[in-house]
Amino acid sequence: MTQSDPSKAQPPKPKNVLFIMCDQLRFDYLSCAGHPSLSTPNIDALASRGVRFNRAYVQSPVCGPSRMSFYTGRYMRSHGSNWNNFPLRVGEPTLGEHLKRLGVRNVLVGKTHMKADDEGMARLGIDPDSVIGVEAAQCGFEPYERDDGLHPTRPGAERPRYDGYLEAQGYPARNPWEDWANSGEGPDGEQQNGWLLAHGDKPARVPDEHSETPYMTRRAIDFMREAKADGRPWCLHLSYIKPHWPYIAPAPYHDMYSADDVQPAIRTDGEKQNPHPVYGAFMDMRVSRNFSREDVRRRVIPAYMGLIKQIDDQLGLLFRFLDDEGLSASTMIVFTADHGDYLGDHWLGEKDLFHEMSVKVPLIVVDPAPAADPTRGTVSEVLVEAIDLAATFIDYFGGQVPRHIVEGRSLMPHLLGQPVAGWRQFVISEYDYSMQDVRRTLGREPAECRLFMLFDGRFKYIHAPGFRPMLYDLASDPDEFRDLGDDPDFQAERARLRDWLLGWALTDHNRITMPDNRIEAYSPAAQLKSGILIGYWDEAELAAAKKGFGLD
Amino acid sequence: MTQSDPSKAQPPKPKNVLFIMCDQLRFDYLSCAGHPSLSTPNIDALASRGVRFNRAYVQSPVCGPSRMSFYTGRYMRSHGSNWNNFPLRVGEPTLGEHLKRLGVRNVLVGKTHMKADDEGMARLGIDPDSVIGVEAAQCGFEPYERDDGLHPTRPGAERPRYDGYLEAQGYPARNPWEDWANSGEGPDGEQQNGWLLAHGDKPARVPDEHSETPYMTRRAIDFMREAKADGRPWCLHLSYIKPHWPYIAPAPYHDMYSADDVQPAIRTDGEKQNPHPVYGAFMDMRVSRNFSREDVRRRVIPAYMGLIKQIDDQLGLLFRFLDDEGLSASTMIVFTADHGDYLGDHWLGEKDLFHEMSVKVPLIVVDPAPAADPTRGTVSEVLVEAIDLAATFIDYFGGQVPRHIVEGRSLMPHLLGQPVAGWRQFVISEYDYSMQDVRRTLGREPAECRLFMLFDGRFKYIHAPGFRPMLYDLASDPDEFRDLGDDPDFQAERARLRDWLLGWALTDHNRITMPDNRIEAYSPAAQLKSGILIGYWDEAELAAAKKGFGLD
């Protein structure tokens, strides 16, 4: 299945990857990305040690499918896990499997949002408790600590380790995650549900050290300590749940920022005038209506910023640990997010659509090797897709990227400052809105609820089956206020981008069992040699062909 | 995974399907389809008992991918088995699995061209000798007799049962299939290789009864006899290897037809003038050059016709068996082919491209139920795709077609004469020419060698990435002589068809783990009930929402 060439692998020097992901972190909520009042010195320092990719896009602006793309290196249309809790089909090749072949452990601490294909596993007789079963159920990860940061009380559901941790610290509850780590308190000490946006200004009911971000940081450190004894190279996915909702931060982060730090919403009244039907339906959702209110933004955004600040502080500790343990020189560090957050921009809450603050993510990659010195501290404007990371990691560990499976491209040449011929002309992102109430509003069948974004670095074309497309020109309209989707002046642009979309859609996505090199090895001579004689007239012609092929 | 509703299944009355396929049988080489000198009375009688679909198209005009589409109900772009011996990825849902859930055995006698995904199976720890392993390796079939009709001598390869049968009949050889059943003899009794077209006029070196078609017919009868004791309903795929090459028939079929029966080639000199580059490259293949010769056609086509005649005779015996055993009243009978054969038409040999004689196949469906009486003996002009058969069989056995997996549509309404609203507007066929030498001629990378046909019943649009499209108007040009692919008068048609192609390409193909009914069951109320509270401002809003959803 893979084209990996073991002779190209470099086992002697231990190399690792620390693959850090935040959940719902906007690209522009970092000081190195220009946020005016949010200070993230540790992330900024990371950027100064590597390349900050300023045009990195996720393959779907919602957790589940975005992550399945990160973890498989494949587009949403390819892995088929279209939305949260759509199981990843059994047998879908994962980054973990590619790394395993290179002798590298792929380890998880935190969130993946993976939903196992229990039915498919049963169909194929795969025991979920076997090594292969766990790998299939965990999206190719060795789950050192799996925690999706979403613990609604379900009878019979397995409780994450963090719940037990909280109980041991003296926070008993049926759901300590919700009641303590993600709730605040009223004036009389009564619990106030952190799910509700109104409580964003309260401190969480656990101190900083017992909240999720420090806990996960410590678990990552635990793993790296243990891995030292193990000796095998690893790719550790440290996947923070924050700054994803519930928007509530522990002290002192809950009031480190105030309403004064809230940036003006990026929106215009014009956007509400006769919007594209799909956009209009999203604007009409509860979360969008609430985030369109200034009082909501002023209550929530400081908590969101506090949660980011907490992550930055924890990363400071983590990077110091790497330094102290001598790991920094052998460990590639990646920092990114699974998607952004509208926070009221464009009259929207959550994510789901394709404006920059939703679909574009922060991405910093540090390759510690001396060969990457020339690019340290630079900002790259190349068009990057989330699926590129899987390819990058395979490449980093010395493998050949199996291009018939992994659809992303290695970023290594960009890290090494090498010239790259024929880089991609556009990025793609997809969205399935069948699980949103928008489906009913628009009267669509489940299979009809699809959106496709194609962005070429200037024009952002959004194909919406059943509706006209949307189009934004980010050169003249960087804030994406003017939808040119039905502007007659841009018909040629739309036709060009639609043709590119067709080209993308028609490329293979399922030819995963046949690598290119096996195709290239086939020929009329190979066919003849196998004894399959198609189209030969007689013995003389056959003899001549054999001679011509050097087979006689 | 499936939406099958057990309560809808109808176990009491045993129902069966006899799913007969020929290999490489053109749609027009049957007397019921108008062949002027080839007489196929048994197939004609079958047509008079059911519906003959006159516009049935395969999903790829070559054995492997076409069959994988028949056996999964999914387009080539979906199952990913793009060409012969491209393994079908493990876990790809098959017709056999859908039928199993309905208590129906899916049984094979003959050819599937299935290549197991050994690597994928190993990766998932599936024992190839287990029940599940065999099912996965055999494309969902219970292999009563697997025989792909292609026995080149490979050291260590498992020999099919038919080879042993021939040996037992007194035809010893390292490869008795090739040396006896598919060779002729020269004047001095010397073996003459039946692979070579020049020997098409010789009788095979085994008598009729020991040749492949009668052998497979008897094996089908063996199965049906045994199945009677078993009692479970079945779908038997009787998959004849003929009239596929080697083009050599046993006596008396080898000279039942003569050069006088050879129809004039459907071709014009104009087709060779500045042809589309892909078409031109195919015309330049050895098999095309040889089939463009009249002497070759006159040698080979009578053998091809003889092989068809032999099948018709065997089907007569088979249908009589069904009558005698009382099976005819409970058994749906389907007769079709996996693709056609150019036989020199359009200056081409083999199949691979999208002219009617290659991509269109015969299709007869007989539903014995009285409800189907109104359509008996009719010819239907609805646009049918090969993937419709899997859906038809599931429907016939009382299952719900899982539309998120099976992309074909049940033909049952057409068999019952029921009005069908919203039938498809076009059929699709795909081809991957990366394994053909054409790839080198055209200087293409393996991933770039794709063709897509979209036929709307009048216009046949062929999208050829890297080249201009081809276009044929079958209303004014039924023989497909005039390529309108760059005719400025047809720009609007091409744009319309290209947009349809885009729509098709962008539909889901991998969302196989999430059925529509589970999507429809999800709603803001369901979300709230699960404890996920997105976008609520405060307790009052939450309480109001609960009340509104009837959850308080």
mmCIF file of N, CA, C and O in Angstrom, chain A residues 466-521:
data_model
loop_
_atom_site.group_PDB
_atom_site.id
_atom_site.type_symbol
_atom_site.label_atom_id
_atom_site.label_comp_id
_atom_site.label_asym_id
_atom_site.label_seq_id
_atom_site.Cartn_x
_atom_site.Cartn_y
_atom_site.Cartn_z
ATOM 1 N N GLY A 466 -27.393 23.558 -5.558
ATOM 2 C CA GLY A 466 -28.770 23.971 -5.321
ATOM 3 C C GLY A 466 -28.946 25.475 -5.229
ATOM 4 O O GLY A 466 -30.071 25.976 -5.226
ATOM 5 N N PHE A 467 -27.826 26.192 -5.119
ATOM 6 C CA PHE A 467 -27.859 27.650 -5.004
ATOM 7 C C PHE A 467 -26.783 28.242 -5.912
ATOM 8 O O PHE A 467 -25.915 27.532 -6.404
ATOM 9 N N ARG A 468 -26.841 29.551 -6.086
ATOM 10 C CA ARG A 468 -25.744 30.214 -6.792
ATOM 11 C C ARG A 468 -24.478 30.100 -5.946
ATOM 12 O O ARG A 468 -24.558 29.870 -4.743
ATOM 13 N N PRO A 469 -23.312 30.272 -6.558
ATOM 14 C CA PRO A 469 -22.097 30.241 -5.739
ATOM 15 C C PRO A 469 -21.904 31.555 -4.982
ATOM 16 O O PRO A 469 -22.599 32.546 -5.233
ATOM 17 N N MET A 470 -20.971 31.549 -4.050
ATOM 18 C CA MET A 470 -20.497 32.792 -3.433
ATOM 19 C C MET A 470 -19.087 33.037 -3.961
ATOM 20 O O MET A 470 -18.401 32.102 -4.362
ATOM 21 N N LEU A 471 -18.689 34.301 -3.961
ATOM 22 C CA LEU A 471 -17.340 34.645 -4.426
ATOM 23 C C LEU A 471 -16.842 35.875 -3.685
ATOM 24 O O LEU A 471 -17.577 36.864 -3.556
ATOM 25 N N TYR A 472 -15.626 35.796 -3.184
ATOM 26 C CA TYR A 472 -15.005 36.948 -2.531
ATOM 27 C C TYR A 472 -13.651 37.203 -3.153
ATOM 28 O O TYR A 472 -12.904 36.257 -3.431
ATOM 29 N N ASP A 473 -13.357 38.462 -3.352
ATOM 30 C CA ASP A 473 -12.048 38.866 -3.869
ATOM 31 C C ASP A 473 -11.244 39.447 -2.715
ATOM 32 O O ASP A 473 -11.459 40.600 -2.324
ATOM 33 N N LEU A 474 -10.340 38.674 -2.165
ATOM 34 C CA LEU A 474 -9.639 39.118 -0.966
ATOM 35 C C LEU A 474 -8.588 40.183 -1.258
ATOM 36 O O LEU A 474 -8.073 40.805 -0.324
ATOM 37 N N ALA A 475 -8.303 40.387 -2.535
ATOM 38 C CA ALA A 475 -7.374 41.468 -2.860
ATOM 39 C C ALA A 475 -8.051 42.823 -2.661
ATOM 40 O O ALA A 475 -7.491 43.725 -2.056
ATOM 41 N N SER A 476 -9.255 42.953 -3.166
ATOM 42 C CA SER A 476 -9.943 44.234 -3.045
ATOM 43 C C SER A 476 -10.839 44.284 -1.812
ATOM 44 O O SER A 476 -11.295 45.348 -1.411
ATOM 45 N N ASP A 477 -11.072 43.134 -1.210
ATOM 46 C CA ASP A 477 -12.048 43.049 -0.121
ATOM 47 C C ASP A 477 -11.547 42.039 0.910
ATOM 48 O O ASP A 477 -12.120 40.959 1.094
ATOM 49 N N PRO A 478 -10.445 42.355 1.602
ATOM 50 C CA PRO A 478 -9.820 41.370 2.491
ATOM 51 C C PRO A 478 -10.737 40.900 3.616
ATOM 52 O O PRO A 478 -10.536 39.816 4.140
ATOM 53 N N ASP A 479 -11.719 41.707 3.970
ATOM 54 C CA ASP A 479 -12.615 41.304 5.058
ATOM 55 C C ASP A 479 -13.808 40.493 4.570
ATOM 56 O O ASP A 479 -14.683 40.138 5.372
ATOM 57 N N GLU A 480 -13.868 40.236 3.284
ATOM 58 C CA GLU A 480 -14.921 39.375 2.734
ATOM 59 C C GLU A 480 -16.324 39.911 3.026
ATOM 60 O O GLU A 480 -17.177 39.197 3.533
ATOM 61 N N PHE A 481 -16.510 41.164 2.688
ATOM 62 C CA PHE A 481 -17.829 41.763 2.891
ATOM 63 C C PHE A 481 -18.687 41.696 1.632
ATOM 64 O O PHE A 481 -19.901 41.758 1.715
ATOM 65 N N ARG A 482 -18.035 41.634 0.452
ATOM 66 C CA ARG A 482 -18.805 41.754 -0.796
ATOM 67 C C ARG A 482 -18.875 40.418 -1.523
ATOM 68 O O ARG A 482 -17.873 39.948 -2.076
ATOM 69 N N ASP A 483 -20.039 39.822 -1.511
ATOM 70 C CA ASP A 483 -20.244 38.551 -2.206
ATOM 71 C C ASP A 483 -20.457 38.826 -3.695
ATOM 72 O O ASP A 483 -21.463 39.409 -4.089
ATOM 73 N N LEU A 484 -19.506 38.389 -4.508
ATOM 74 C CA LEU A 484 -19.564 38.621 -5.955
ATOM 75 C C LEU A 484 -20.145 37.415 -6.690
ATOM 76 O O LEU A 484 -19.949 37.255 -7.892
ATOM 77 N N GLY A 485 -20.842 36.556 -5.940
ATOM 78 C CA GLY A 485 -21.311 35.287 -6.495
ATOM 79 C C GLY A 485 -22.278 35.425 -7.649
ATOM 80 O O GLY A 485 -22.424 34.496 -8.450
ATOM 81 N N ASP A 486 -22.966 36.575 -7.741
ATOM 82 C CA ASP A 486 -23.848 36.775 -8.898
ATOM 83 C C ASP A 486 -23.523 38.072 -9.635
ATOM 84 O O ASP A 486 -24.347 38.581 -10.384
ATOM 85 N N ASP A 487 -22.318 38.560 -9.432
ATOM 86 C CA ASP A 487 -21.901 39.785 -10.125
ATOM 87 C C ASP A 487 -21.471 39.427 -11.549
ATOM 88 O O ASP A 487 -20.536 38.647 -11.740
ATOM 89 N N PRO A 488 -22.153 39.984 -12.536
ATOM 90 C CA PRO A 488 -21.830 39.609 -13.926
ATOM 91 C C PRO A 488 -20.382 39.918 -14.307
ATOM 92 O O PRO A 488 -19.828 39.253 -15.190
ATOM 93 N N ASP A 489 -19.762 40.886 -13.655
ATOM 94 C CA ASP A 489 -18.372 41.213 -13.982
ATOM 95 C C ASP A 489 -17.404 40.086 -13.632
ATOM 96 O O ASP A 489 -16.262 40.083 -14.085
ATOM 97 N N PHE A 490 -17.842 39.168 -12.813
ATOM 98 C CA PHE A 490 -16.924 38.119 -12.345
ATOM 99 C C PHE A 490 -17.286 36.731 -12.867
ATOM 100 O O PHE A 490 -16.883 35.724 -12.310
ATOM 101 N N GLN A 491 -18.014 36.733 -13.977
ATOM 102 C CA GLN A 491 -18.436 35.447 -14.522
ATOM 103 C C GLN A 491 -17.234 34.608 -14.957
ATOM 104 O O GLN A 491 -17.200 33.390 -14.733
ATOM 105 N N ALA A 492 -16.262 35.254 -15.555
ATOM 106 C CA ALA A 492 -15.091 34.514 -16.037
ATOM 107 C C ALA A 492 -14.306 33.930 -14.869
ATOM 108 O O ALA A 492 -13.841 32.785 -14.929
ATOM 109 N N GLU A 493 -14.171 34.707 -13.799
ATOM 110 C CA GLU A 493 -13.490 34.184 -12.612
ATOM 111 C C GLU A 493 -14.216 32.950 -12.081
ATOM 112 O O GLU A 493 -13.606 31.934 -11.749
ATOM 113 N N ARG A 494 -15.523 33.085 -11.990
ATOM 114 C CA ARG A 494 -16.292 31.960 -11.443
ATOM 115 C C ARG A 494 -16.152 30.723 -12.323
ATOM 116 O O ARG A 494 -16.003 29.605 -11.820
ATOM 117 N N ALA A 495 -16.174 30.930 -13.639
ATOM 118 C CA ALA A 495 -16.041 29.779 -14.547
ATOM 119 C C ALA A 495 -14.675 29.115 -14.382
ATOM 120 O O ALA A 495 -14.563 27.893 -14.337
ATOM 121 N N ARG A 496 -13.652 29.940 -14.258
ATOM 122 C CA ARG A 496 -12.299 29.397 -14.069
ATOM 123 C C ARG A 496 -12.225 28.577 -12.785
ATOM 124 O O ARG A 496 -11.714 27.450 -12.779
ATOM 125 N N LEU A 497 -12.763 29.125 -11.711
ATOM 126 C CA LEU A 497 -12.665 28.442 -10.423
ATOM 127 C C LEU A 497 -13.540 27.194 -10.389
ATOM 128 O O LEU A 497 -13.180 26.185 -9.793
ATOM 129 N N ARG A 498 -14.680 27.255 -11.066
ATOM 130 C CA ARG A 498 -15.547 26.078 -11.126
ATOM 131 C C ARG A 498 -14.844 24.955 -11.896
ATOM 132 O O ARG A 498 -14.933 23.790 -11.529
ATOM 133 N N ASP A 499 -14.139 25.322 -12.946
ATOM 134 C CA ASP A 499 -13.380 24.304 -13.687
ATOM 135 C C ASP A 499 -12.276 23.687 -12.824
ATOM 136 O O ASP A 499 -12.024 22.485 -12.889
ATOM 137 N N TRP A 500 -11.626 24.508 -12.032
ATOM 138 C CA TRP A 500 -10.617 23.955 -11.122
ATOM 139 C C TRP A 500 -11.273 23.009 -10.112
ATOM 140 O O TRP A 500 -10.705 21.968 -9.762
ATOM 141 N N LEU A 501 -12.445 23.415 -9.659
ATOM 142 C CA LEU A 501 -13.155 22.558 -8.699
ATOM 143 C C LEU A 501 -13.493 21.215 -9.342
ATOM 144 O O LEU A 501 -13.359 20.156 -8.711
ATOM 145 N N LEU A 502 -13.913 21.270 -10.609
ATOM 146 C CA LEU A 502 -14.212 20.018 -11.329
ATOM 147 C C LEU A 502 -12.966 19.145 -11.408
ATOM 148 O O LEU A 502 -13.016 17.938 -11.161
ATOM 149 N N GLY A 503 -11.851 19.767 -11.750
ATOM 150 C CA GLY A 503 -10.606 19.008 -11.839
ATOM 151 C C GLY A 503 -10.260 18.341 -10.520
ATOM 152 O O GLY A 503 -9.886 17.168 -10.474
ATOM 153 N N TRP A 504 -10.427 19.092 -9.452
ATOM 154 C CA TRP A 504 -10.152 18.539 -8.118
ATOM 155 C C TRP A 504 -11.115 17.399 -7.788
ATOM 156 O O TRP A 504 -10.713 16.337 -7.307
ATOM 157 N N ALA A 505 -12.391 17.632 -8.084
ATOM 158 C CA ALA A 505 -13.395 16.628 -7.719
ATOM 159 C C ALA A 505 -13.174 15.318 -8.459
ATOM 160 O O ALA A 505 -13.484 14.246 -7.947
ATOM 161 N N LEU A 506 -12.650 15.408 -9.672
ATOM 162 C CA LEU A 506 -12.497 14.212 -10.495
ATOM 163 C C LEU A 506 -11.172 13.476 -10.271
ATOM 164 O O LEU A 506 -10.959 12.416 -10.838
ATOM 165 N N THR A 507 -10.302 14.025 -9.457
ATOM 166 C CA THR A 507 -9.081 13.266 -9.170
ATOM 167 C C THR A 507 -9.448 12.067 -8.296
ATOM 168 O O THR A 507 -10.466 12.053 -7.624
ATOM 169 N N ASP A 508 -8.590 11.057 -8.330
ATOM 170 C CA ASP A 508 -8.838 9.864 -7.519
ATOM 171 C C ASP A 508 -8.888 10.220 -6.044
ATOM 172 O O ASP A 508 -8.184 11.118 -5.583
ATOM 173 N N HIS A 509 -9.644 9.465 -5.316
ATOM 174 C CA HIS A 509 -9.658 9.605 -3.861
ATOM 175 C C HIS A 509 -9.731 8.232 -3.221
ATOM 176 O O HIS A 509 -9.468 8.065 -2.053
ATOM 177 N N ASN A 510 -10.048 7.221 -4.022
ATOM 178 C CA ASN A 510 -10.213 5.876 -3.466
ATOM 179 C C ASN A 510 -9.287 4.838 -4.083
ATOM 180 O O ASN A 510 -9.423 3.664 -3.755
ATOM 181 N N ARG A 511 -8.373 5.231 -4.929
ATOM 182 C CA ARG A 511 -7.453 4.242 -5.522
ATOM 183 C C ARG A 511 -6.329 3.952 -4.525
ATOM 184 O O ARG A 511 -5.156 4.082 -4.824
ATOM 185 N N ILE A 512 -6.689 3.572 -3.340
ATOM 186 C CA ILE A 512 -5.684 3.486 -2.271
ATOM 187 C C ILE A 512 -4.944 2.161 -2.256
ATOM 188 O O ILE A 512 -4.016 1.993 -1.468
ATOM 189 N N THR A 513 -5.340 1.215 -3.093
ATOM 190 C CA THR A 513 -4.667 -0.087 -3.057
ATOM 191 C C THR A 513 -3.607 -0.224 -4.149
ATOM 192 O O THR A 513 -2.969 -1.270 -4.232
ATOM 193 N N MET A 514 -3.451 0.782 -4.970
ATOM 194 C CA MET A 514 -2.541 0.644 -6.116
ATOM 195 C C MET A 514 -1.621 1.863 -6.222
ATOM 196 O O MET A 514 -2.027 2.922 -6.693
ATOM 197 N N PRO A 515 -0.363 1.706 -5.773
ATOM 198 C CA PRO A 515 0.568 2.836 -5.832
ATOM 199 C C PRO A 515 1.041 3.100 -7.266
ATOM 200 O O PRO A 515 1.062 2.205 -8.113
ATOM 201 N N ASP A 516 1.422 4.327 -7.503
ATOM 202 C CA ASP A 516 1.859 4.735 -8.841
ATOM 203 C C ASP A 516 3.005 3.883 -9.372
ATOM 204 O O ASP A 516 3.050 3.565 -10.567
ATOM 205 N N ASN A 517 3.923 3.514 -8.505
ATOM 206 C CA ASN A 517 5.098 2.796 -9.027
ATOM 207 C C ASN A 517 4.740 1.419 -9.577
ATOM 208 O O ASN A 517 5.387 0.921 -10.482
ATOM 209 N N ARG A 518 3.670 0.835 -9.063
ATOM 210 C CA ARG A 518 3.243 -0.453 -9.630
ATOM 211 C C ARG A 518 2.571 -0.246 -10.982
ATOM 212 O O ARG A 518 2.643 -1.106 -11.860
ATOM 213 N N ILE A 519 1.924 0.875 -11.133
ATOM 214 C CA ILE A 519 1.335 1.190 -12.446
ATOM 215 C C ILE A 519 2.453 1.429 -13.457
ATOM 216 O O ILE A 519 2.415 0.924 -14.584
ATOM 217 N N GLU A 520 3.454 2.182 -13.016
ATOM 218 C CA GLU A 520 4.554 2.507 -13.932
ATOM 219 C C GLU A 520 5.334 1.260 -14.361
ATOM 220 O O GLU A 520 5.932 1.233 -15.436
ATOM 221 N N ALA A 521 5.308 0.237 -13.501
ATOM 222 C CA ALA A 521 6.060 -0.985 -13.826
ATOM 223 C C ALA A 521 5.335 -1.850 -14.850
ATOM 224 O O ALA A 521 5.905 -2.801 -15.377
#
